[in-house]
GROMACS .gro file of C-alpha atoms in nm:
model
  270
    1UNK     CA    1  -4.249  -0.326   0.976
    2UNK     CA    2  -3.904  -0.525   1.029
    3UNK     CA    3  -3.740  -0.411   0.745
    4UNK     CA    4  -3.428  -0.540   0.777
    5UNK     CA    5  -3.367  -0.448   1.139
    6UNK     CA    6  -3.086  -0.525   1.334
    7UNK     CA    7  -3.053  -0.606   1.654
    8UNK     CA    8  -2.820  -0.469   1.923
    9UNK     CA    9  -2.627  -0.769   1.977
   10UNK     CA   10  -2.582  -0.873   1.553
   11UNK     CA   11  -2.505  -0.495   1.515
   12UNK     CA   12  -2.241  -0.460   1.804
   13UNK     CA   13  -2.075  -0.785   1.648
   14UNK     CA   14  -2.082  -0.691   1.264
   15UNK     CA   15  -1.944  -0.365   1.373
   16UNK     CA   16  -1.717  -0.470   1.643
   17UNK     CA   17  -1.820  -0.216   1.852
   18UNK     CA   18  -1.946  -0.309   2.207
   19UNK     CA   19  -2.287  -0.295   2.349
   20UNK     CA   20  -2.192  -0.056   2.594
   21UNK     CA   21  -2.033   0.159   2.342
   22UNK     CA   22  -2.350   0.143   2.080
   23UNK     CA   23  -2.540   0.235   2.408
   24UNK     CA   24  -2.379   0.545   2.449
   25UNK     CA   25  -2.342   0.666   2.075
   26UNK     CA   26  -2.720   0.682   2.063
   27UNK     CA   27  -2.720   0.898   2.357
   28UNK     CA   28  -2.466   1.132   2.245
   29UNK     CA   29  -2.625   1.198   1.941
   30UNK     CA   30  -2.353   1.038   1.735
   31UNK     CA   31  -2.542   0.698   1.609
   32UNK     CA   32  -2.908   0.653   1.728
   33UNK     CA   33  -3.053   0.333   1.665
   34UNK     CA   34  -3.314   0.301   1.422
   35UNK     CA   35  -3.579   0.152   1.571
   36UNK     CA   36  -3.644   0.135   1.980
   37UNK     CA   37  -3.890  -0.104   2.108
   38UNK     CA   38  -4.146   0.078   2.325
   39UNK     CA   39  -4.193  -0.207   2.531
   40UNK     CA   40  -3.847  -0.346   2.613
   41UNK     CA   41  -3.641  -0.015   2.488
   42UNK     CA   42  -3.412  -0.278   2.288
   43UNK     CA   43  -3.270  -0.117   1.973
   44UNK     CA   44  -3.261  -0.179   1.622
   45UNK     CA   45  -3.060  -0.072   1.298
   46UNK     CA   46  -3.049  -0.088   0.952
   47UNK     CA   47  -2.798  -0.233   0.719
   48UNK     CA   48  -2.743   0.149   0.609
   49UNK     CA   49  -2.608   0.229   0.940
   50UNK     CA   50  -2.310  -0.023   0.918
   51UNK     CA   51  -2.078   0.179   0.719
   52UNK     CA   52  -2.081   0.479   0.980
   53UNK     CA   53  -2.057   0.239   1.267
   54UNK     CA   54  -1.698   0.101   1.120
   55UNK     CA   55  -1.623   0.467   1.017
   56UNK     CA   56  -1.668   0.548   1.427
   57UNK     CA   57  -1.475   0.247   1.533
   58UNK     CA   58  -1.200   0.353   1.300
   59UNK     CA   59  -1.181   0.715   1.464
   60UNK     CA   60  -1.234   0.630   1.834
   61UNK     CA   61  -0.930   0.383   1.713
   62UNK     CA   62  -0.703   0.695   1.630
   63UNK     CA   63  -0.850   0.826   1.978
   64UNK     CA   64  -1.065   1.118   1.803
   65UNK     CA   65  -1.292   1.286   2.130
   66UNK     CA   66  -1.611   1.173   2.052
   67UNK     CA   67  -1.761   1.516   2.021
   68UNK     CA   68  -1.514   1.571   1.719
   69UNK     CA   69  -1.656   1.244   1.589
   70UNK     CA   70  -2.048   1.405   1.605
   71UNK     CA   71  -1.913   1.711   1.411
   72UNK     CA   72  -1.748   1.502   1.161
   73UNK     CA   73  -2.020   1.212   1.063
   74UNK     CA   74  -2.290   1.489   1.061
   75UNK     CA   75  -2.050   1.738   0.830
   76UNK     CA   76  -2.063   1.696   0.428
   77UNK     CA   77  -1.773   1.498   0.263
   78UNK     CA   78  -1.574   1.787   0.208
   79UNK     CA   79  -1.586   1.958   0.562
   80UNK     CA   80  -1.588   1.578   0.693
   81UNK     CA   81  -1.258   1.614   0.555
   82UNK     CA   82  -1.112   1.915   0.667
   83UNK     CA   83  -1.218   1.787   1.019
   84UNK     CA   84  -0.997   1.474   0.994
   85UNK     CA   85  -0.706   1.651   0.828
   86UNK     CA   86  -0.713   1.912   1.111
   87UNK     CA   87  -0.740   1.637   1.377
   88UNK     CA   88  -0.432   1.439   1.247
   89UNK     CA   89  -0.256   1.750   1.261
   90UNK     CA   90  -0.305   1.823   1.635
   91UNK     CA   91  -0.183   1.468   1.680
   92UNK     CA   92   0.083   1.568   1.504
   93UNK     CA   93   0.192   1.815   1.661
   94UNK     CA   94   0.125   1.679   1.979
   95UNK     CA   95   0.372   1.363   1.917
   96UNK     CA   96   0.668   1.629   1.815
   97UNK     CA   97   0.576   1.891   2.113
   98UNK     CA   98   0.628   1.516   2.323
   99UNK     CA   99   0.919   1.443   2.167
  100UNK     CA  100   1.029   1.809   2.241
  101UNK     CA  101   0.979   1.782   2.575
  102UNK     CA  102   1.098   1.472   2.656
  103UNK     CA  103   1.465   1.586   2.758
  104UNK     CA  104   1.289   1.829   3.007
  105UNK     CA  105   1.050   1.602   3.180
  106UNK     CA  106   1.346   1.346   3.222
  107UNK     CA  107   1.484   1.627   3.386
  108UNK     CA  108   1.216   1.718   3.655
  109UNK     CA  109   1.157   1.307   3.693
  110UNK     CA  110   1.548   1.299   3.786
  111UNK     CA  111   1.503   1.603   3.984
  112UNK     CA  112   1.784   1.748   3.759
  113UNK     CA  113   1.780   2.184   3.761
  114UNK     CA  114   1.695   2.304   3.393
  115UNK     CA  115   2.006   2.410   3.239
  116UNK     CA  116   1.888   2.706   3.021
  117UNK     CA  117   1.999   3.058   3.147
  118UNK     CA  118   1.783   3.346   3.067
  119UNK     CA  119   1.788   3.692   3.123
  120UNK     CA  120   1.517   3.896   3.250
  121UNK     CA  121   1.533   4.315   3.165
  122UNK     CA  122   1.296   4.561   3.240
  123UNK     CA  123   1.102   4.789   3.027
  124UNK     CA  124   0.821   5.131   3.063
  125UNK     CA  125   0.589   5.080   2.794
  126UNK     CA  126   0.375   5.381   2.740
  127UNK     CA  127   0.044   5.392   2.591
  128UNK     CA  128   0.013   5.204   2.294
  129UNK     CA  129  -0.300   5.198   2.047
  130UNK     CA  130  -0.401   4.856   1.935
  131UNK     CA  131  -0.640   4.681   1.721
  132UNK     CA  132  -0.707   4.320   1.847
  133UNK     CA  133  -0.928   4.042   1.784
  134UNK     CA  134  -0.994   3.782   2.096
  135UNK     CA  135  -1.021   3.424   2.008
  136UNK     CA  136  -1.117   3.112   2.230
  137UNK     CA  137  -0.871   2.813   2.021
  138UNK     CA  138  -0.716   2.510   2.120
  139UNK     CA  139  -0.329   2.469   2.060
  140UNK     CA  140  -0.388   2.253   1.740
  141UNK     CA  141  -0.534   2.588   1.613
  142UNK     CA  142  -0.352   2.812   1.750
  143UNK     CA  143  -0.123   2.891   1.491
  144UNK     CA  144  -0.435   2.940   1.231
  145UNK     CA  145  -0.612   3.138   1.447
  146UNK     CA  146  -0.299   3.394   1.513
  147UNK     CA  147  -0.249   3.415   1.145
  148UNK     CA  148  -0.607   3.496   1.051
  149UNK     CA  149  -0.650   3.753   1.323
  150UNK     CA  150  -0.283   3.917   1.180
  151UNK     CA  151  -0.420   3.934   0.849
  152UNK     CA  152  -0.782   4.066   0.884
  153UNK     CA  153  -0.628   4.304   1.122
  154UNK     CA  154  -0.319   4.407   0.891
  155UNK     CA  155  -0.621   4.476   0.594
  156UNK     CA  156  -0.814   4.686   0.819
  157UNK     CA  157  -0.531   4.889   0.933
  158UNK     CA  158  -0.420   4.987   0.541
  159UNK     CA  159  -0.818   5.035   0.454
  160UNK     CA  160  -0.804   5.311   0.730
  161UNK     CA  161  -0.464   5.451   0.688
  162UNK     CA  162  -0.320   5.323   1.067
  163UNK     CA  163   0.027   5.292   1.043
  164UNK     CA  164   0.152   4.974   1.233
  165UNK     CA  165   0.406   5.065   1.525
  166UNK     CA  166   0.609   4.756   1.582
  167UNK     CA  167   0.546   4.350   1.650
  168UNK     CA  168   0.229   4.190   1.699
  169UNK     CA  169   0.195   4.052   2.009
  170UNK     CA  170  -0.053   3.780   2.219
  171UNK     CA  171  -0.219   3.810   2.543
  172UNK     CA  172  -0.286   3.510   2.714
  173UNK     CA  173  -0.614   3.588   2.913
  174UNK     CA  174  -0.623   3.178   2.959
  175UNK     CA  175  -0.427   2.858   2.970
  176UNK     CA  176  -0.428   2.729   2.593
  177UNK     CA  177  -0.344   2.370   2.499
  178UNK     CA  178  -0.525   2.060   2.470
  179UNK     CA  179  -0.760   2.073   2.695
  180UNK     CA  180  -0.811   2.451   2.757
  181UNK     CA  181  -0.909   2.721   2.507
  182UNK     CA  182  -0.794   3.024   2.640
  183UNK     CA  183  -0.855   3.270   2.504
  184UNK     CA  184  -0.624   3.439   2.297
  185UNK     CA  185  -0.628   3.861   2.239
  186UNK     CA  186  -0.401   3.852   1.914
  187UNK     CA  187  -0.281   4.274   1.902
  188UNK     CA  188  -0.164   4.507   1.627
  189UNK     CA  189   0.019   4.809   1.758
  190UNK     CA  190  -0.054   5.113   1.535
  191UNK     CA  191  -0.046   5.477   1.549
  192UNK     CA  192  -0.409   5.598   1.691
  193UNK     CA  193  -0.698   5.490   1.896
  194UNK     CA  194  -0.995   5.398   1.650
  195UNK     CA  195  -1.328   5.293   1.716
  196UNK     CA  196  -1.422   4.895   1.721
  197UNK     CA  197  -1.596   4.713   1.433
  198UNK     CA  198  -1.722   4.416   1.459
  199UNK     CA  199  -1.459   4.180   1.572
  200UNK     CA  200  -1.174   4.410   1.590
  201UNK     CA  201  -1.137   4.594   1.889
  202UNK     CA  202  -0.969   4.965   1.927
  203UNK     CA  203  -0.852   5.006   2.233
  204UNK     CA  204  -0.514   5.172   2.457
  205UNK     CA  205  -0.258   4.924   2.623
  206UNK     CA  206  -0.217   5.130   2.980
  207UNK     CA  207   0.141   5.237   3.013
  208UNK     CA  208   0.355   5.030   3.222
  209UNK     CA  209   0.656   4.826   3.406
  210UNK     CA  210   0.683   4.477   3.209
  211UNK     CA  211   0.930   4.197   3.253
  212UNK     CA  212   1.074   4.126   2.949
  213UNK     CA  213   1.235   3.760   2.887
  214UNK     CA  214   1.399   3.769   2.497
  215UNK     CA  215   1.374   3.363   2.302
  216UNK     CA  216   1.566   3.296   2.011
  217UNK     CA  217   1.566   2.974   1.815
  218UNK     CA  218   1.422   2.634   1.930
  219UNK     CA  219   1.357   2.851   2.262
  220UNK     CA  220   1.031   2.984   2.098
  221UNK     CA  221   0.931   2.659   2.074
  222UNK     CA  222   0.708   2.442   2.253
  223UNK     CA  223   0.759   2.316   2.563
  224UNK     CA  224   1.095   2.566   2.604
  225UNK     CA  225   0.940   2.891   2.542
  226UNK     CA  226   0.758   2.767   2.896
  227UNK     CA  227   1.077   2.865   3.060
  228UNK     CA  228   1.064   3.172   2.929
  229UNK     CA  229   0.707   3.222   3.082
  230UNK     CA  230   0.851   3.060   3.442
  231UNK     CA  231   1.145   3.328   3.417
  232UNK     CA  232   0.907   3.641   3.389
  233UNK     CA  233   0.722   3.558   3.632
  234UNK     CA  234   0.944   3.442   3.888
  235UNK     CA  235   1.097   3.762   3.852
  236UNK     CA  236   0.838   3.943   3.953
  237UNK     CA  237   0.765   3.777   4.246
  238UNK     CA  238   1.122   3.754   4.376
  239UNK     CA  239   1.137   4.136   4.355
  240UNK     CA  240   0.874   4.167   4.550
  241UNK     CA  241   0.663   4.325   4.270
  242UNK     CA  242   0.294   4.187   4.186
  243UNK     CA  243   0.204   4.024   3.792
  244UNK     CA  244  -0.061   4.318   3.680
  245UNK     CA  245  -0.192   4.158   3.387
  246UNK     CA  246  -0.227   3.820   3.131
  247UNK     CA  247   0.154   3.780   2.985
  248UNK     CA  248   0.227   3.862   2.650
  249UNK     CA  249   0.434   3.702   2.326
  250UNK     CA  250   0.541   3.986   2.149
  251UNK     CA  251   0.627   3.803   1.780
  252UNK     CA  252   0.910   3.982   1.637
  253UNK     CA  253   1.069   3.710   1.408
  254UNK     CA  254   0.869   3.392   1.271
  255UNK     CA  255   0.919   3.030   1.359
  256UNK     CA  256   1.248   2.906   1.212
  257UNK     CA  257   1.602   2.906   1.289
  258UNK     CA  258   1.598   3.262   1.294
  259UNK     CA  259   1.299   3.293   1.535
  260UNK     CA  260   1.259   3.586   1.745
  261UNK     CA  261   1.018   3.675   2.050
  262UNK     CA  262   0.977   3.859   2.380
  263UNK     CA  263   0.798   3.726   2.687
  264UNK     CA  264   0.660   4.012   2.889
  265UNK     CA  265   0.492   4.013   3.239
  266UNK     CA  266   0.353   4.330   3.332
  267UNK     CA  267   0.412   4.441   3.682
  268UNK     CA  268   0.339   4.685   3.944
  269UNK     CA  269   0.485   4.808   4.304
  270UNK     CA  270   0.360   4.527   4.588
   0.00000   0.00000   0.00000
């Protein structure tokens, strides 16, 4: 009945992952010991299991979450895949949204003001038919999970003859970046109110005061499109006037050079 077991302590050092951590991968659900002694609860593997054990020590080196890790050494080859390119992405992104910031956080650790100047305007909205599909993401899929809602909403608009009235925009019912999830109402303006299938939703935007804040260029980007946020809203509180609902990023020009969006904060009388 020993067939080639391993104990804890030969494992943890063939692997050079720590008792502690071995410990805690068989609770998780990530890398469960073979065998576990009734008796004295000490665990056992197998010779098998010493190729995933390096593959885990190898991601919790690149500082994958370990629940990312569960997904990814239970998935087939090819989604185990997908998983890993989508994970170097976020850090990715995350190392250029750093190096992004980094002029502005040496700027608040100096106590230095933030130089850029931006103008706040004021616009009635009326009431506007959308289509929108509500997402919970993180901000490493953000950007997919804007695109696909555009699309599938674009298709279902020309299969039922809406005609699209201007920009899609997003809501923000939630905080959305590493950590937080949001979530996300992606919206299609378009010409009348239709009734909700499946995961699009037909609804009417209430008419409206919003604060309007206009980014161009590296502004729409991350972290300086946050001073675009700070601007709306700070606005609307210095007027006196009260934030009535989630902000919006009305996408009028894609990323690029050449980028173009709004920030609006709707408001109403204190």
């Amino acid at each position: 009945m020993n067939e080639q077991r391993i104990s804890i302590g030969s494992f943890a050092q063939a692997t050079r992952l720590s008792l502690k951590a071995l410990r805690m991968y068989d609770q998780l659900g990530i890398l469960a010991a073979h065998y576990v002694d009734p008796q004295t609860g000490y665990r056992y593997y197998q010779a098998e299991q010493l190729a995933t054990a390096r593959l885990i020590g190898m991601l919790r080196q690149i500082n994958m979450p370990l629940a990312t890790i569960r997904q990814l050494i239970n998935a087939s080859a090819k989604d185990a895949e997908i998983l890993l390119s989508r994970y170097i992405r976020s850090v990715e992104l995350q190392a250029i949204q750093a190096r992004r910031a980094q002029s502005l956080i040496l700027g608040l650790i100096r106590q230095e003001g933030v130089c850029m100047s931006l103008e706040v305007t004021v616009r009635q909205q009326a009431d506007q038919p959308i289509l929108s599909i509500t997402k919970r993401t993180f901000v490493n899929e953000l950007d997919n999970v804007i695109a696909h809602a555009f699309h599938t909403m674009e298709r279902f608009a020309a299969e039922h003859n809406l005609v699209v009235r201007g920009s899609a925009f997003g809501i923000f019912h939630g905080t959305i970046n590493a950590d937080d999830d949001g979530p996300i109402e992606v919206c299609l303006p378009v010409d009348q109110l239709v009734e909700s299938q499946g995961e699009i939703v037909g609804r009417i935007l209430p008419a409206g005061k919003v604060a309007v804040v206009t980014m161009h260029g590296d502004q729409c980007e991350f972290p300086h499109i946050l001073a675009g946020y700070d601007a709306g809203s700070d606005w609307v509180k210095a007027n006196g006037y009260v934030i009535s609902d989630s902000p919006r990023e009305i996408w009028i020009n894609p990323p690029g050079p050449d980028a173009l969006m709004e920030i609006a904060w709707p408001f109403h009388e204190a």
